[in-house]
Amino acid sequence: MRKNLHIRFFDTITSFLLVTKQNKKKKPVFHYSLIDAMRNNVFVGDLSVKDLRHKGNFGLGTYNYLDGEMIVLDGIFYRAVTNGDISEIKLECQVPYACVTFFSADIEHEIKEVKNIEMLEEQILRRLPSINKPYALRIECSFESIVLGCISRIDPKKNISFDQLLQNRSLYVKENISGTIVGFYNPPSFASIDLSPFHFHFISDDKKYGGHLVSGNFSLVNLKVSIDEKPGYEIILPKQSQEFDKLWLH
């Protein structure tokens, strides 16, 4: 990791597995590429959804050229576009970045009187067995209002930075909606692998609406939080990518 572990990968396809001894039977969080690669404009990968589905039935990410937000729930790969519309994705589609796992809850909590995402994150942090390990989080909830985001598919001929894309991404609001938050807790020491401490996407119960979770206010309904403690990360990097292999500036 750039700031903490000072690890940089410049080989072809590489696997990096961190697993605790007491949890060998648990499947790790699988990452294709790194969030740092996205921050350095690596927007094309060579891993297909067909192959990715063998690594997990739950997770998030995006598709090549940032063509929609990836949401994986109960083994189905969805794509959310810039107005929040959801569709299932074709198996031949490829990804530049994804984070998936096989979800199996170790702990379940019913959380009451949580008003917004910030309060939810505080409550989850209090309930994690350790803040130094990764966790997959499945949260069934109802929103009074929710703000989601999605970056528009990029033109490969244009040189636009990830920061610029985030600043100009589409934000869209929905009221009175129920669904599932699909996400992960990532320790700060792994912030170059994924967003830390939390990375959340949302999909509605009817599977018609979703995206990257930006903010939200919950309805006065209890939240069901399922926590899957993970033994570590497995990381596979793009086989052939000039953008990935070049010297990164960030």
Coordinates of C-alpha atoms in Angstrom, one line a residue:
M1 CA 0.0 0.0 0.0
R2 CA 1.4 3.4 -1.0
K3 CA 1.4 5.1 2.4
N4 CA 1.6 2.3 4.8
L5 CA 3.0 -0.9 3.3
H6 CA 4.8 0.7 0.4
I7 CA 3.9 -2.2 -2.0
R8 CA 3.7 -1.6 -5.7
F9 CA 2.8 -4.1 -8.3
F10 CA 4.3 -4.0 -11.8
D11 CA 4.3 -7.6 -12.8
T12 CA 1.8 -9.2 -15.1
I13 CA -1.0 -11.1 -13.3
T14 CA -0.2 -11.2 -9.6
S15 CA -1.9 -12.7 -6.6
F16 CA -1.5 -11.3 -3.1
L17 CA -3.2 -13.2 -0.2
L18 CA -3.3 -12.1 3.4
V19 CA -5.0 -14.7 5.6
T20 CA -5.1 -15.1 9.4
K21 CA -4.3 -18.6 10.7
Q22 CA -7.5 -18.9 12.7
N23 CA -9.7 -18.3 9.7
K24 CA -8.3 -20.4 6.9
K25 CA -11.7 -21.8 5.9
K26 CA -13.2 -18.4 5.3
K27 CA -13.1 -17.0 1.8
P28 CA -11.1 -13.7 1.6
V29 CA -12.3 -10.5 0.0
F30 CA -11.3 -10.8 -3.7
H31 CA -10.1 -7.7 -5.4
Y32 CA -9.5 -7.3 -9.1
S33 CA -7.0 -4.3 -9.3
L34 CA -6.8 -1.6 -6.7
I35 CA -8.6 1.6 -5.9
D36 CA -5.3 3.4 -6.3
A37 CA -5.3 2.2 -9.9
M38 CA -8.7 3.9 -10.4
R39 CA -7.2 7.1 -8.8
N40 CA -4.5 6.9 -11.4
N41 CA -6.9 6.6 -14.3
V42 CA -6.7 2.8 -14.9
F43 CA -10.3 2.4 -16.3
V44 CA -9.9 -0.7 -18.4
G45 CA -9.3 -4.3 -17.3
D46 CA -9.2 -7.8 -18.7
L47 CA -11.3 -9.8 -16.2
S48 CA -14.8 -10.7 -17.4
V49 CA -17.9 -11.0 -15.2
K50 CA -18.0 -14.7 -16.2
D51 CA -14.7 -15.2 -14.5
L52 CA -15.4 -12.8 -11.6
R53 CA -18.5 -14.6 -10.5
H54 CA -16.4 -17.6 -9.5
K55 CA -14.8 -15.3 -6.9
G56 CA -17.9 -14.2 -5.1
N57 CA -21.7 -13.7 -5.0
F58 CA -21.7 -10.4 -3.2
G59 CA -19.8 -7.1 -3.8
L60 CA -19.3 -4.0 -5.9
G61 CA -17.1 -2.3 -8.5
T62 CA -17.5 -0.9 -11.9
Y63 CA -17.3 -1.9 -15.6
N64 CA -14.8 -0.9 -18.3
Y65 CA -14.7 2.8 -19.1
L66 CA -16.6 3.3 -15.9
D67 CA -19.8 2.2 -17.6
G68 CA -22.0 2.0 -14.6
E69 CA -21.8 1.0 -10.9
M70 CA -21.5 -2.7 -10.2
I71 CA -23.7 -4.2 -7.5
V72 CA -23.5 -8.0 -6.8
L73 CA -26.2 -9.5 -4.6
D74 CA -27.2 -13.1 -4.2
G75 CA -24.9 -14.1 -7.1
I76 CA -26.5 -11.7 -9.6
F77 CA -24.3 -8.9 -11.2
Y78 CA -26.2 -5.7 -11.7
R79 CA -25.3 -2.4 -13.4
A80 CA -26.6 1.0 -12.3
V81 CA -26.4 3.9 -14.7
T82 CA -26.5 7.7 -14.2
N83 CA -30.2 8.0 -13.4
G84 CA -30.2 5.0 -11.0
D85 CA -31.8 2.5 -13.4
I86 CA -30.7 -1.1 -12.8
S87 CA -30.2 -3.9 -15.2
E88 CA -28.4 -7.3 -15.1
I89 CA -25.0 -7.3 -16.8
K90 CA -23.8 -9.6 -19.6
L91 CA -21.2 -12.2 -18.6
E92 CA -18.8 -11.1 -21.3
C93 CA -18.5 -7.6 -19.9
Q94 CA -15.1 -6.8 -18.4
V95 CA -14.1 -4.8 -15.4
P96 CA -11.3 -2.5 -14.4
Y97 CA -12.0 -2.8 -10.7
A98 CA -14.1 -5.1 -8.5
C99 CA -14.4 -6.3 -4.9
V100 CA -16.4 -9.5 -4.3
T101 CA -16.7 -12.3 -1.8
F102 CA -18.8 -15.2 -0.9
F103 CA -21.0 -13.8 1.8
S104 CA -21.7 -15.8 5.0
A105 CA -22.8 -13.8 8.0
D106 CA -21.0 -14.3 11.3
I107 CA -22.8 -11.7 13.3
E108 CA -26.3 -10.1 12.9
H109 CA -27.5 -6.9 14.6
E110 CA -30.7 -5.1 14.6
I111 CA -29.9 -1.4 14.9
K112 CA -32.5 1.1 16.1
E113 CA -32.8 4.9 16.0
V114 CA -30.2 5.5 13.3
K115 CA -31.0 8.7 11.4
N116 CA -28.3 8.8 8.7
I117 CA -25.3 7.0 7.1
E118 CA -22.8 8.7 9.5
M119 CA -24.7 7.3 12.5
L120 CA -24.9 3.9 10.9
E121 CA -21.2 3.8 10.3
E122 CA -20.5 4.8 14.0
Q123 CA -22.8 2.0 15.1
I124 CA -21.1 -0.6 12.9
L125 CA -17.6 0.4 14.1
R126 CA -18.7 -0.2 17.7
R127 CA -19.8 -3.7 16.8
L128 CA -16.9 -4.9 14.7
P129 CA -14.8 -7.5 16.5
S130 CA -11.6 -5.7 15.3
I131 CA -11.1 -2.5 13.3
N132 CA -7.9 -4.1 11.8
K133 CA -9.6 -6.7 9.7
P134 CA -11.9 -6.5 6.6
Y135 CA -15.6 -7.2 6.8
A136 CA -18.3 -7.6 4.2
L137 CA -21.5 -5.8 5.3
R138 CA -25.1 -6.5 4.1
I139 CA -27.6 -4.0 5.5
E140 CA -31.3 -4.3 4.9
C141 CA -32.9 -0.9 5.4
S142 CA -35.5 1.7 4.4
F143 CA -34.6 5.3 3.5
E144 CA -36.7 8.4 3.9
S145 CA -34.3 9.9 1.3
I146 CA -31.2 8.7 -0.3
V147 CA -28.5 10.3 -2.6
L148 CA -26.7 7.9 -5.0
G149 CA -24.0 8.6 -7.5
C150 CA -22.7 7.3 -10.8
I151 CA -20.0 8.4 -13.2
S152 CA -20.9 8.6 -16.8
R153 CA -19.2 6.2 -19.2
I154 CA -15.9 7.9 -20.3
D155 CA -14.7 8.6 -23.8
P156 CA -11.4 6.6 -24.1
K157 CA -10.1 9.3 -26.4
K158 CA -10.4 12.0 -23.8
N159 CA -7.8 12.4 -21.0
I160 CA -9.9 13.0 -17.9
S161 CA -8.7 12.4 -14.4
F162 CA -10.6 10.4 -11.8
D163 CA -10.9 13.4 -9.6
Q164 CA -12.5 15.4 -12.4
L165 CA -14.9 12.5 -13.1
L166 CA -15.9 12.4 -9.4
Q167 CA -16.5 16.1 -9.3
N168 CA -18.8 15.9 -12.4
R169 CA -20.6 12.6 -11.6
S170 CA -24.3 12.3 -11.6
L171 CA -26.1 12.5 -8.2
Y172 CA -29.7 11.4 -8.0
V173 CA -32.2 11.4 -5.1
K174 CA -35.0 9.0 -4.2
E175 CA -37.5 9.2 -1.4
N176 CA -39.2 6.4 0.6
I177 CA -37.3 3.4 -0.7
S178 CA -36.3 0.1 0.8
G179 CA -33.4 -2.1 -0.3
T180 CA -30.0 -3.5 0.6
I181 CA -26.7 -1.8 1.2
V182 CA -23.9 -3.9 -0.2
G183 CA -20.5 -2.9 1.2
F184 CA -17.3 -3.5 3.0
Y185 CA -15.3 -2.2 5.9
N186 CA -11.6 -1.8 5.0
P187 CA -9.0 -1.0 7.7
P188 CA -7.1 2.3 7.1
S189 CA -3.9 0.3 6.4
F190 CA -5.5 -1.0 3.2
A191 CA -6.7 2.3 1.9
S192 CA -4.9 1.8 -1.4
I193 CA -6.9 -1.4 -2.1
D194 CA -10.3 0.0 -1.4
L195 CA -12.1 3.0 0.1
S196 CA -11.6 3.1 3.8
P197 CA -13.2 2.8 6.2
F198 CA -16.4 2.0 4.3
H199 CA -17.5 1.5 0.6
F200 CA -21.2 1.2 0.0
H201 CA -23.5 0.6 -3.0
F202 CA -27.3 0.3 -2.8
I203 CA -29.9 -1.6 -4.6
S204 CA -33.7 -1.4 -4.1
D205 CA -35.8 -4.3 -3.2
D206 CA -37.4 -4.4 -6.6
K207 CA -33.9 -4.4 -8.2
K208 CA -34.8 -1.4 -10.4
Y209 CA -32.8 1.4 -8.7
G210 CA -29.3 1.7 -7.2
G211 CA -25.8 3.1 -7.3
H212 CA -22.9 4.3 -5.2
L213 CA -24.2 5.4 -1.8
V214 CA -23.3 9.1 -1.1
S215 CA -25.7 10.0 1.7
G216 CA -29.1 9.1 3.1
N217 CA -31.6 9.6 5.9
F218 CA -33.3 6.4 7.2
S219 CA -36.9 5.9 7.9
L220 CA -37.9 5.1 11.5
V221 CA -37.5 1.3 10.8
N222 CA -34.9 -0.9 12.4
L223 CA -31.9 -1.8 10.3
K224 CA -30.7 -5.4 9.9
V225 CA -26.9 -5.4 9.7
S226 CA -25.2 -8.7 8.8
I227 CA -21.4 -8.8 9.2
D228 CA -19.1 -11.3 7.6
E229 CA -15.6 -11.3 9.1
K230 CA -12.9 -11.9 6.4
P231 CA -9.5 -13.4 6.8
G232 CA -7.8 -11.1 4.4
Y233 CA -7.6 -10.0 0.7
E234 CA -6.8 -11.8 -2.5
I235 CA -5.7 -9.4 -5.2
I236 CA -5.3 -10.1 -8.9
L237 CA -3.9 -7.4 -11.1
P238 CA -4.4 -6.8 -14.8
K239 CA -2.4 -9.0 -17.1
Q240 CA -1.5 -6.5 -19.8
S241 CA -2.2 -2.8 -19.1
Q242 CA 0.1 0.1 -20.0
E243 CA -1.9 2.4 -17.7
F244 CA -1.4 0.0 -14.8
D245 CA 2.3 -0.6 -15.4
K246 CA 3.3 3.0 -15.8
L247 CA 4.6 5.1 -12.8
W248 CA 1.7 6.5 -10.8
L249 CA 1.8 10.0 -9.6
H250 CA -0.8 9.7 -6.8

